[in-house]
mmCIF file of C-alpha atoms in Angstrom:
data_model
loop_
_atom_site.group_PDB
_atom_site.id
_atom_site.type_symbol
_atom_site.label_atom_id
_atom_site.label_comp_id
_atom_site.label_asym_id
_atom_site.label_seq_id
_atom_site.Cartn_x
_atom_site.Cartn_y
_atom_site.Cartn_z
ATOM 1 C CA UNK A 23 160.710 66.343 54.164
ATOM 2 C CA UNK A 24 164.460 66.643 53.629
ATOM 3 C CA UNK A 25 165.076 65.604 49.978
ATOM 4 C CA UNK A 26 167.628 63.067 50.912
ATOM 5 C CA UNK A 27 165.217 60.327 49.450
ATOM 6 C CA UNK A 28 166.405 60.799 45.581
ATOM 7 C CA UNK A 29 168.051 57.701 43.054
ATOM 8 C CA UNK A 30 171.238 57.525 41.834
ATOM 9 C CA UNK A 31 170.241 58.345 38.634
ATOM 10 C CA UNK A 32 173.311 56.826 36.529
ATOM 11 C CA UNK A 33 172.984 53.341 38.054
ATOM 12 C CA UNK A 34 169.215 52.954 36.989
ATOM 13 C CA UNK A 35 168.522 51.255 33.306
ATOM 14 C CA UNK A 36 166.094 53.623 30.712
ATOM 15 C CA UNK A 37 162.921 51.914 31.689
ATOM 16 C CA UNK A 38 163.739 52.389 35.822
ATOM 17 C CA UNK A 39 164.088 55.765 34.947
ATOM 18 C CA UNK A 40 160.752 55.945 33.560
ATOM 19 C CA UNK A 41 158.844 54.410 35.629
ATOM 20 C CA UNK A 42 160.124 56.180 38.372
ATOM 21 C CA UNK A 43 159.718 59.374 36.388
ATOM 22 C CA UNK A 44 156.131 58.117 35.841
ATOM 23 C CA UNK A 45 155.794 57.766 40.056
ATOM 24 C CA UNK A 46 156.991 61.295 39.928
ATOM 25 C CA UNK A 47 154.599 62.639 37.722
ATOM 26 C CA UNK A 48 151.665 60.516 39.455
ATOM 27 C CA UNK A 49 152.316 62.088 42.887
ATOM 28 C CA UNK A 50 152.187 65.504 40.988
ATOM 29 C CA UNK A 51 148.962 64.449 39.345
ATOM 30 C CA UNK A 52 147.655 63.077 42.378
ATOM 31 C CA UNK A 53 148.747 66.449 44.406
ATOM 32 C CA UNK A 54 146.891 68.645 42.068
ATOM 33 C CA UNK A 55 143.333 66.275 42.064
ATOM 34 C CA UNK A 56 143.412 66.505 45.779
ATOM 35 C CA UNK A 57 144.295 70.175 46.905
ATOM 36 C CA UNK A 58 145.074 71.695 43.482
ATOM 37 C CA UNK A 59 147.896 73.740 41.610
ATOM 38 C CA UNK A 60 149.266 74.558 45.413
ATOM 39 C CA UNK A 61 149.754 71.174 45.960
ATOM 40 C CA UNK A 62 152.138 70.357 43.187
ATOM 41 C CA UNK A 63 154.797 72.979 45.069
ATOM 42 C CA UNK A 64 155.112 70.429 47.828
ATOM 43 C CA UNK A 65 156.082 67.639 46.189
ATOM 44 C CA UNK A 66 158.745 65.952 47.724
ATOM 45 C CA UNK A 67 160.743 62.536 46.480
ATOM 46 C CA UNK A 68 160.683 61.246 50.459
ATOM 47 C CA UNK A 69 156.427 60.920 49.800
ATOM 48 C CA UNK A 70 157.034 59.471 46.662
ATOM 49 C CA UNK A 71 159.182 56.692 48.125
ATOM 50 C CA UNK A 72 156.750 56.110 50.358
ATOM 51 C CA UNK A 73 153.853 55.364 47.564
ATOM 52 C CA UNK A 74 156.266 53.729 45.650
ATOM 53 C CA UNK A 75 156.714 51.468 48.669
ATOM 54 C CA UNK A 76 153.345 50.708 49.450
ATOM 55 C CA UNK A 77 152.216 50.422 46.038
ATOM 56 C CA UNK A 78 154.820 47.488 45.684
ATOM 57 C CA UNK A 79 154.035 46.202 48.701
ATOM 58 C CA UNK A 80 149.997 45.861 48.592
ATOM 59 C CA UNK A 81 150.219 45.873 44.716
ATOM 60 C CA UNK A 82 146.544 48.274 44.259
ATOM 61 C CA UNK A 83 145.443 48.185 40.254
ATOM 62 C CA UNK A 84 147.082 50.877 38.875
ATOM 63 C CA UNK A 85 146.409 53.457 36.378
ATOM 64 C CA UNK A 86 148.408 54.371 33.597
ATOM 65 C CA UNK A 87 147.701 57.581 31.703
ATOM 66 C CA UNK A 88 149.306 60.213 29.297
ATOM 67 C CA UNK A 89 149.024 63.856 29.240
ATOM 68 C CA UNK A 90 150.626 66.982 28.698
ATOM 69 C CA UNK A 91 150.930 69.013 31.762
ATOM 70 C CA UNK A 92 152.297 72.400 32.795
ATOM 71 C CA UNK A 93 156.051 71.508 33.431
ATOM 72 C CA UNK A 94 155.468 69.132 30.367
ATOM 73 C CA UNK A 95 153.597 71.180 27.982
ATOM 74 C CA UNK A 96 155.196 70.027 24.681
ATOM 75 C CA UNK A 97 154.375 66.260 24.502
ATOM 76 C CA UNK A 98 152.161 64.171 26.205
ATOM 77 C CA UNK A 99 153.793 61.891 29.508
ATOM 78 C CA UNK A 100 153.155 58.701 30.905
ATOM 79 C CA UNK A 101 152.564 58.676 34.972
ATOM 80 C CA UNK A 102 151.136 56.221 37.175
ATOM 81 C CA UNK A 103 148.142 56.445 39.811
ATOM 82 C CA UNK A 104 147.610 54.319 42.725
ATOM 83 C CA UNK A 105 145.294 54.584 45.919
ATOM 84 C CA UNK A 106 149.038 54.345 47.833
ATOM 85 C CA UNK A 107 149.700 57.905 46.109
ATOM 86 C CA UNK A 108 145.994 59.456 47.743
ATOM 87 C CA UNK A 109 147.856 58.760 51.145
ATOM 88 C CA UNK A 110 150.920 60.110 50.613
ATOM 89 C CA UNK A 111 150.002 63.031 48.897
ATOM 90 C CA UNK A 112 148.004 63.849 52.050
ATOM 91 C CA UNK A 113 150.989 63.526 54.448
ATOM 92 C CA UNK A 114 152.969 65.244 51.727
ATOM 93 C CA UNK A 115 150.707 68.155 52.707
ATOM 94 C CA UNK A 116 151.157 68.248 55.906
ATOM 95 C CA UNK A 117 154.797 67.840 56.181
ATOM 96 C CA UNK A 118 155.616 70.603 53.899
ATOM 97 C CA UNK A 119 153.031 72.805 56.214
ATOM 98 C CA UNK A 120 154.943 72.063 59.118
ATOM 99 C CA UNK A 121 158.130 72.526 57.417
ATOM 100 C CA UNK A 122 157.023 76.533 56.400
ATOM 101 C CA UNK A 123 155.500 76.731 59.704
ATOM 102 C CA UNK A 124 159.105 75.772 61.425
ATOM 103 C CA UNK A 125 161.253 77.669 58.878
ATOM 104 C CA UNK A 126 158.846 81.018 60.011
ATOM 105 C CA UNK A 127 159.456 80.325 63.622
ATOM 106 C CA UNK A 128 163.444 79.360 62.456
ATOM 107 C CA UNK A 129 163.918 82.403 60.360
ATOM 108 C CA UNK A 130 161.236 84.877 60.542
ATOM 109 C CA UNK A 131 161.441 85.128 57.015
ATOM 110 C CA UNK A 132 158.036 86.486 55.765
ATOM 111 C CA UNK A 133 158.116 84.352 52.818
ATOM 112 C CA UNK A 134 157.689 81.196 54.864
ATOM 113 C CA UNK A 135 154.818 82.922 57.178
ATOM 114 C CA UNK A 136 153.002 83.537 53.403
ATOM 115 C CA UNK A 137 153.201 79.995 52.540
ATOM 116 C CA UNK A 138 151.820 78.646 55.656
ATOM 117 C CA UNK A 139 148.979 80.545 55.101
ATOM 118 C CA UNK A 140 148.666 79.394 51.861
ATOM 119 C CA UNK A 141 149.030 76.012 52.760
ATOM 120 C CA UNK A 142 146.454 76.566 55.798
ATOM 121 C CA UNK A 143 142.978 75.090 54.144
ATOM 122 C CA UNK A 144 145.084 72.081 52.019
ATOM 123 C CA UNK A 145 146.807 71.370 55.624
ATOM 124 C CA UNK A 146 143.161 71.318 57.612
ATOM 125 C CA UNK A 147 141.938 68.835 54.668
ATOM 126 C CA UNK A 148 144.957 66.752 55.154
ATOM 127 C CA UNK A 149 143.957 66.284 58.595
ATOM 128 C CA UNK A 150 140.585 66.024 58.309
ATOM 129 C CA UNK A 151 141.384 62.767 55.663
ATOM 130 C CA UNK A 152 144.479 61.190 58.308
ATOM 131 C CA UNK A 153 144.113 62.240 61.656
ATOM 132 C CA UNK A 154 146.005 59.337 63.233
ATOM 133 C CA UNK A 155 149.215 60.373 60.606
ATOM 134 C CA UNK A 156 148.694 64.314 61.512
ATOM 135 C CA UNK A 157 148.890 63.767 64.661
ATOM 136 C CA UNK A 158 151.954 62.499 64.524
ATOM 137 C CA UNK A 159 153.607 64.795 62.781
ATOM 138 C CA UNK A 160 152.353 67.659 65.023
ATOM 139 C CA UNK A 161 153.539 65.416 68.298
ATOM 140 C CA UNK A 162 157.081 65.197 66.155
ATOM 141 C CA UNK A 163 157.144 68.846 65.389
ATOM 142 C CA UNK A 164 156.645 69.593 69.149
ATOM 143 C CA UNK A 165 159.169 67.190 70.129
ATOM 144 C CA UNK A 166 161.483 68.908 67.825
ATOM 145 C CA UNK A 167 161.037 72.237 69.324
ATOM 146 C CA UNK A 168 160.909 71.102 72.647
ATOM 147 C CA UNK A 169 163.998 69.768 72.183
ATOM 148 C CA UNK A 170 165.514 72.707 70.573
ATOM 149 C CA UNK A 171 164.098 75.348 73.469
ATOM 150 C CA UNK A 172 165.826 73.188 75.842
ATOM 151 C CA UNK A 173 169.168 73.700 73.780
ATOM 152 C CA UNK A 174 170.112 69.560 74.530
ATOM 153 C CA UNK A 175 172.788 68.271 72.696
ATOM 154 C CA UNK A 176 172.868 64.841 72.512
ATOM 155 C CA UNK A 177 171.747 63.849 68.681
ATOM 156 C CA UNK A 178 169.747 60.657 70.223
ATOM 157 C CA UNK A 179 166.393 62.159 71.453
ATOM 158 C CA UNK A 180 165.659 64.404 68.022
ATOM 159 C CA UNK A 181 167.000 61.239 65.607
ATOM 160 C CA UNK A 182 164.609 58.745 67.379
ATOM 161 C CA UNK A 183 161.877 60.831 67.643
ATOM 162 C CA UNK A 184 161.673 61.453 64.054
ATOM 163 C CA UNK A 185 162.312 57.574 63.255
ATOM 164 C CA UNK A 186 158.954 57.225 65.145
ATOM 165 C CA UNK A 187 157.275 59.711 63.365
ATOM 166 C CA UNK A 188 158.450 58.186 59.925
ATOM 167 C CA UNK A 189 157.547 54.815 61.135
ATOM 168 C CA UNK A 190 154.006 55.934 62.027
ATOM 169 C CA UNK A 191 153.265 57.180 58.471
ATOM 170 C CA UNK A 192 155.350 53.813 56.910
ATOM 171 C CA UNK A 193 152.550 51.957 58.359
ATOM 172 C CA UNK A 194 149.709 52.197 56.150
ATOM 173 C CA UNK A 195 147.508 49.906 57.660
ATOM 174 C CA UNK A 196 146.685 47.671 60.775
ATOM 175 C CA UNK A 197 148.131 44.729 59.263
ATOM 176 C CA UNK A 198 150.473 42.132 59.231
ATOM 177 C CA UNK A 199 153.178 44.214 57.354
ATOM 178 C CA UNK A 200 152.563 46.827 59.737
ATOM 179 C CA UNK A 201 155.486 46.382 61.743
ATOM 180 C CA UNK A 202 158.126 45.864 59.580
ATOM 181 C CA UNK A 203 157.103 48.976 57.528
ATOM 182 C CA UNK A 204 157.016 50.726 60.760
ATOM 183 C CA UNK A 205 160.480 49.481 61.098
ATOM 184 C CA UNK A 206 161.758 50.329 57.881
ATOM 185 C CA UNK A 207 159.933 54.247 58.285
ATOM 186 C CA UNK A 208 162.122 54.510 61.813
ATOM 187 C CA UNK A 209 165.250 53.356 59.808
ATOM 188 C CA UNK A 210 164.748 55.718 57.094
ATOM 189 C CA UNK A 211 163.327 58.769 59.849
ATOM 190 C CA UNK A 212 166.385 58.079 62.060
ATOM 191 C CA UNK A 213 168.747 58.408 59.005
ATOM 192 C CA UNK A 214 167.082 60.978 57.037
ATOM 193 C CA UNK A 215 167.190 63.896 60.571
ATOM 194 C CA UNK A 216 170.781 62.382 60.910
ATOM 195 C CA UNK A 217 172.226 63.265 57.363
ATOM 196 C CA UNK A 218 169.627 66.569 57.837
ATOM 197 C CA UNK A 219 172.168 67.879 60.622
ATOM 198 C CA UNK A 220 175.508 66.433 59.170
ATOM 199 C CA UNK A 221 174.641 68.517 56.124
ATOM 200 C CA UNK A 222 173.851 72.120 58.000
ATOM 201 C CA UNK A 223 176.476 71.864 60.635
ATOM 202 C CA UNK A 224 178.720 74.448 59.494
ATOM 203 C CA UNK A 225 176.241 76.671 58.314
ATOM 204 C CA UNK A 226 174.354 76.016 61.671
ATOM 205 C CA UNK A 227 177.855 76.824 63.584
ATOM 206 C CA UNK A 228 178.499 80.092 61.527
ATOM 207 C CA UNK A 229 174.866 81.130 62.532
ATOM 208 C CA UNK A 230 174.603 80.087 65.999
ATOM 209 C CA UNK A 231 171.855 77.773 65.513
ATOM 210 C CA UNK A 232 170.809 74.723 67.634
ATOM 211 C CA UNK A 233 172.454 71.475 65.937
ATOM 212 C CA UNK A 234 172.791 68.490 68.173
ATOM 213 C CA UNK A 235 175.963 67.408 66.046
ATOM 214 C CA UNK A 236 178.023 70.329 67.727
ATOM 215 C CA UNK A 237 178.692 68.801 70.692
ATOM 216 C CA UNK A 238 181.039 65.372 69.139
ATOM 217 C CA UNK A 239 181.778 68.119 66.402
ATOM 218 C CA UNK A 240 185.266 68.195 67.845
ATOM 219 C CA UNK A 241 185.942 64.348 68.370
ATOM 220 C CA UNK A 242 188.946 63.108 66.609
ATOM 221 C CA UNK A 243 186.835 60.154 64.918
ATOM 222 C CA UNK A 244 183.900 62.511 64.481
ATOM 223 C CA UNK A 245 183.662 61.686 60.799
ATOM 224 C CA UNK A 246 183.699 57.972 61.557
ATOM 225 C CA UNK A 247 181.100 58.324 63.512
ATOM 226 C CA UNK A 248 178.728 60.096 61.700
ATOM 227 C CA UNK A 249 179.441 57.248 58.610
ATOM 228 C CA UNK A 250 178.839 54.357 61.263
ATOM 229 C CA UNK A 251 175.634 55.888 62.360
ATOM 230 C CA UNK A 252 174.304 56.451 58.741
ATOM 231 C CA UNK A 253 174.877 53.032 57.896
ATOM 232 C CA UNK A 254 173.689 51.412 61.013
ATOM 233 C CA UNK A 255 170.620 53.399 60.100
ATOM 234 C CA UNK A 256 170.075 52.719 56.496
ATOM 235 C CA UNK A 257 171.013 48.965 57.427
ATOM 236 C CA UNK A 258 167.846 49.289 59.724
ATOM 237 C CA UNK A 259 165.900 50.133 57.103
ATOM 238 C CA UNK A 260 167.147 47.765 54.245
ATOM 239 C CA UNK A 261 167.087 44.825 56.797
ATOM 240 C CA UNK A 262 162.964 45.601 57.097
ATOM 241 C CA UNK A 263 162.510 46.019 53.439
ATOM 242 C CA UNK A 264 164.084 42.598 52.144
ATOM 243 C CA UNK A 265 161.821 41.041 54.970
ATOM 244 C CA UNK A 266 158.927 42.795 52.781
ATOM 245 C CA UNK A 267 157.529 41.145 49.970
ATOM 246 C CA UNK A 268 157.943 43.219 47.155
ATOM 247 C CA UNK A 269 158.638 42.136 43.973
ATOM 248 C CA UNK A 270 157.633 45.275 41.790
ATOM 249 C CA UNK A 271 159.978 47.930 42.128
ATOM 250 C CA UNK A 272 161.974 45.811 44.152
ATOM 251 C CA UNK A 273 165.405 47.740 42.037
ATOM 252 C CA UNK A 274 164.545 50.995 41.749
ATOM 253 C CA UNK A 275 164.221 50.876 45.459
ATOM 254 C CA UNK A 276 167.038 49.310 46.586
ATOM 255 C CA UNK A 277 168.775 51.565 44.152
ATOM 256 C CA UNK A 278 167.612 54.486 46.367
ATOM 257 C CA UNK A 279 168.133 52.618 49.728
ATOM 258 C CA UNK A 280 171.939 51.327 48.896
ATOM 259 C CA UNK A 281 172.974 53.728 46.369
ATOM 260 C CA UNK A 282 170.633 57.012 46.082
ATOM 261 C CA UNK A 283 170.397 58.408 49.694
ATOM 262 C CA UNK A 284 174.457 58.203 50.061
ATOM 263 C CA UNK A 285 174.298 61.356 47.218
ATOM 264 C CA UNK A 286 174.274 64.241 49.533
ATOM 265 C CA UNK A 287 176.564 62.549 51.945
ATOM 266 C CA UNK A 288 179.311 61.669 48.931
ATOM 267 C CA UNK A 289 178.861 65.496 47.836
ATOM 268 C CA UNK A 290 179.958 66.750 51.320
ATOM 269 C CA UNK A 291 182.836 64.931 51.448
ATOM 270 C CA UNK A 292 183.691 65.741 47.678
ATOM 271 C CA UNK A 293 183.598 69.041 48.605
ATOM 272 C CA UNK A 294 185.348 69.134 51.834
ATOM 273 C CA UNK A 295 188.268 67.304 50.019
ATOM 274 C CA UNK A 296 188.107 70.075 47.470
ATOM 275 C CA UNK A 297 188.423 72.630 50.262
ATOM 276 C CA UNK A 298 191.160 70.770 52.089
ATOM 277 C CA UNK A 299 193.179 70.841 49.010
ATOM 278 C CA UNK A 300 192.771 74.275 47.977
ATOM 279 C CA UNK A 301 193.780 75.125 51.600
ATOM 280 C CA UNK A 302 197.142 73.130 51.656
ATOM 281 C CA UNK A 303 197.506 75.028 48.038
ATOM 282 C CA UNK A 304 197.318 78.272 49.347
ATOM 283 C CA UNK A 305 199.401 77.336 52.228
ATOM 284 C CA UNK A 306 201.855 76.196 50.261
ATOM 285 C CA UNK A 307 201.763 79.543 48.162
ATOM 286 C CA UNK A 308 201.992 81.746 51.138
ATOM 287 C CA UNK A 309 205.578 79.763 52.161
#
């Protein structure tokens, strides 16, 4: 989706790294059995959360193989394959067809238009294996630009509906779990749309585009605000994982739940600080 999904890398020991390398390369694997070479282009870490979720959660027999690859040709690499990976390569698919289709209607650029239409037939087979989950994100995408025609402000409606759409594809199946992985997908969805506008706010202000952030953009405790919704959100979704239980992977995904999705949001303040102090600087100079 958004790529906010990621681990903190330096906090994780050698064999976290691994195996969540090994996830990585599974989803890949898995992307390229089911729709072929395209599919590997829309891999995304967000999907791979998800299997790496479910997979802990339902705990499927897995399958561990080796092989070189074509991003890997030199040595042979472990990766990991689970029936929880089949599913989220499919909604994989679909998001990242939606995501070209919005960019094309967003930009007009005709790269985007191009990989649409590539992604056309994988995107129809997607469908055609979750109908319930496609659904969903089409009723999400529509809500989105709904929203967007209509030029409304407030952040609410857009961050809620995509916490519904997340939650929808958290829940696997009709089950007992169902609802707290619903829960934890409308934590994560809320957050992830959030941090989404937070991070293209100025370049959506220098361009004109809709953002719902614009309008509390000039608040005096507009920074506090955004960091109390983020963490109200990610709370959400922490509080319905450790009611899961998962006991496999249980650290490399709190690593990416309390640690990992903060990255972007540390590297925007690091670099507003940055710019803040090369403006006083210059001031400075100038007197």
């Amino acid at each position: 989706m958004f790529g906010y999904v990621i681990t903190n890398c330096e906090a994780l020991t050698k064999e976290q790294q691994q195996r969540f390398r090994a996830l990585y390369c599974g989803m890949c694997h898995t992307l390229h059995a089911r729709y072929g070479n395209l599919g590997r282009f829309t891999l995304s870490y967000d999907m791979t959360f998800l299997a790496m979720v479910l997979s802990a959660l339902y705990e499927p027999e897995e399958t561990i193989e080796h092989e070189r690859c074509l991003p890997h040709p030199r040595k042979p690499h472990e990766f990991v394959l689970s029936p929880a990976m089949e599913y989220a390569v499919d909604l994989n698919v679909a998001l990242a067809y939606h995501k070209c289709a919005d960019n094309w209607q967003d930009d007009h650029n005709p790269a985007f238009a191009a990989a649409k239409g590539l992604l056309s037939r994988a995107y129809r087979r997607a469908c055609a294996r979750q109908p319930e989950k496609c659904t969903a994100i089409q009723e999400w995408m529509d809500g989105i630009r709904d929203i967007e025609r209509s030029s409304r402000a407030q952040i609410d409606p857009p961050v809620n509906l995509t916490g519904r759409m997340l939650g929808t594809l958290f829940a696997w199946k009709r089950d007992y779990w169902s609802e707290e992985l619903r829960r934890m997908g409308d934590g994560l969805g809320r957050f992830i749309y959030f941090m989404d506008a937070y991070d293209d706010l100025e370049k959506d202000e220098r361009h004109g585009k809709f953002n719902p952030l614009k309008s509390i953009r000039q608040q005096q405790n507009f920074e506090e605000l955004c960091k109390d919704a983020l963490t109200m959100m990610v709370a959400d979704c922490a509080d319905a994982f450790e009611c899961l239980p998962i006991v496999r992977d249980a650290d490399l995904i709190r690593n990416i739940l309390y640690s990992g999705i903060w990255a972007k949001y540390n590297y925007i303040q690091s670099k507003r600080e940055k710019s803040a102090k090369s403006s006083k600087a210059v001031s400075k100079g100038a007197q």
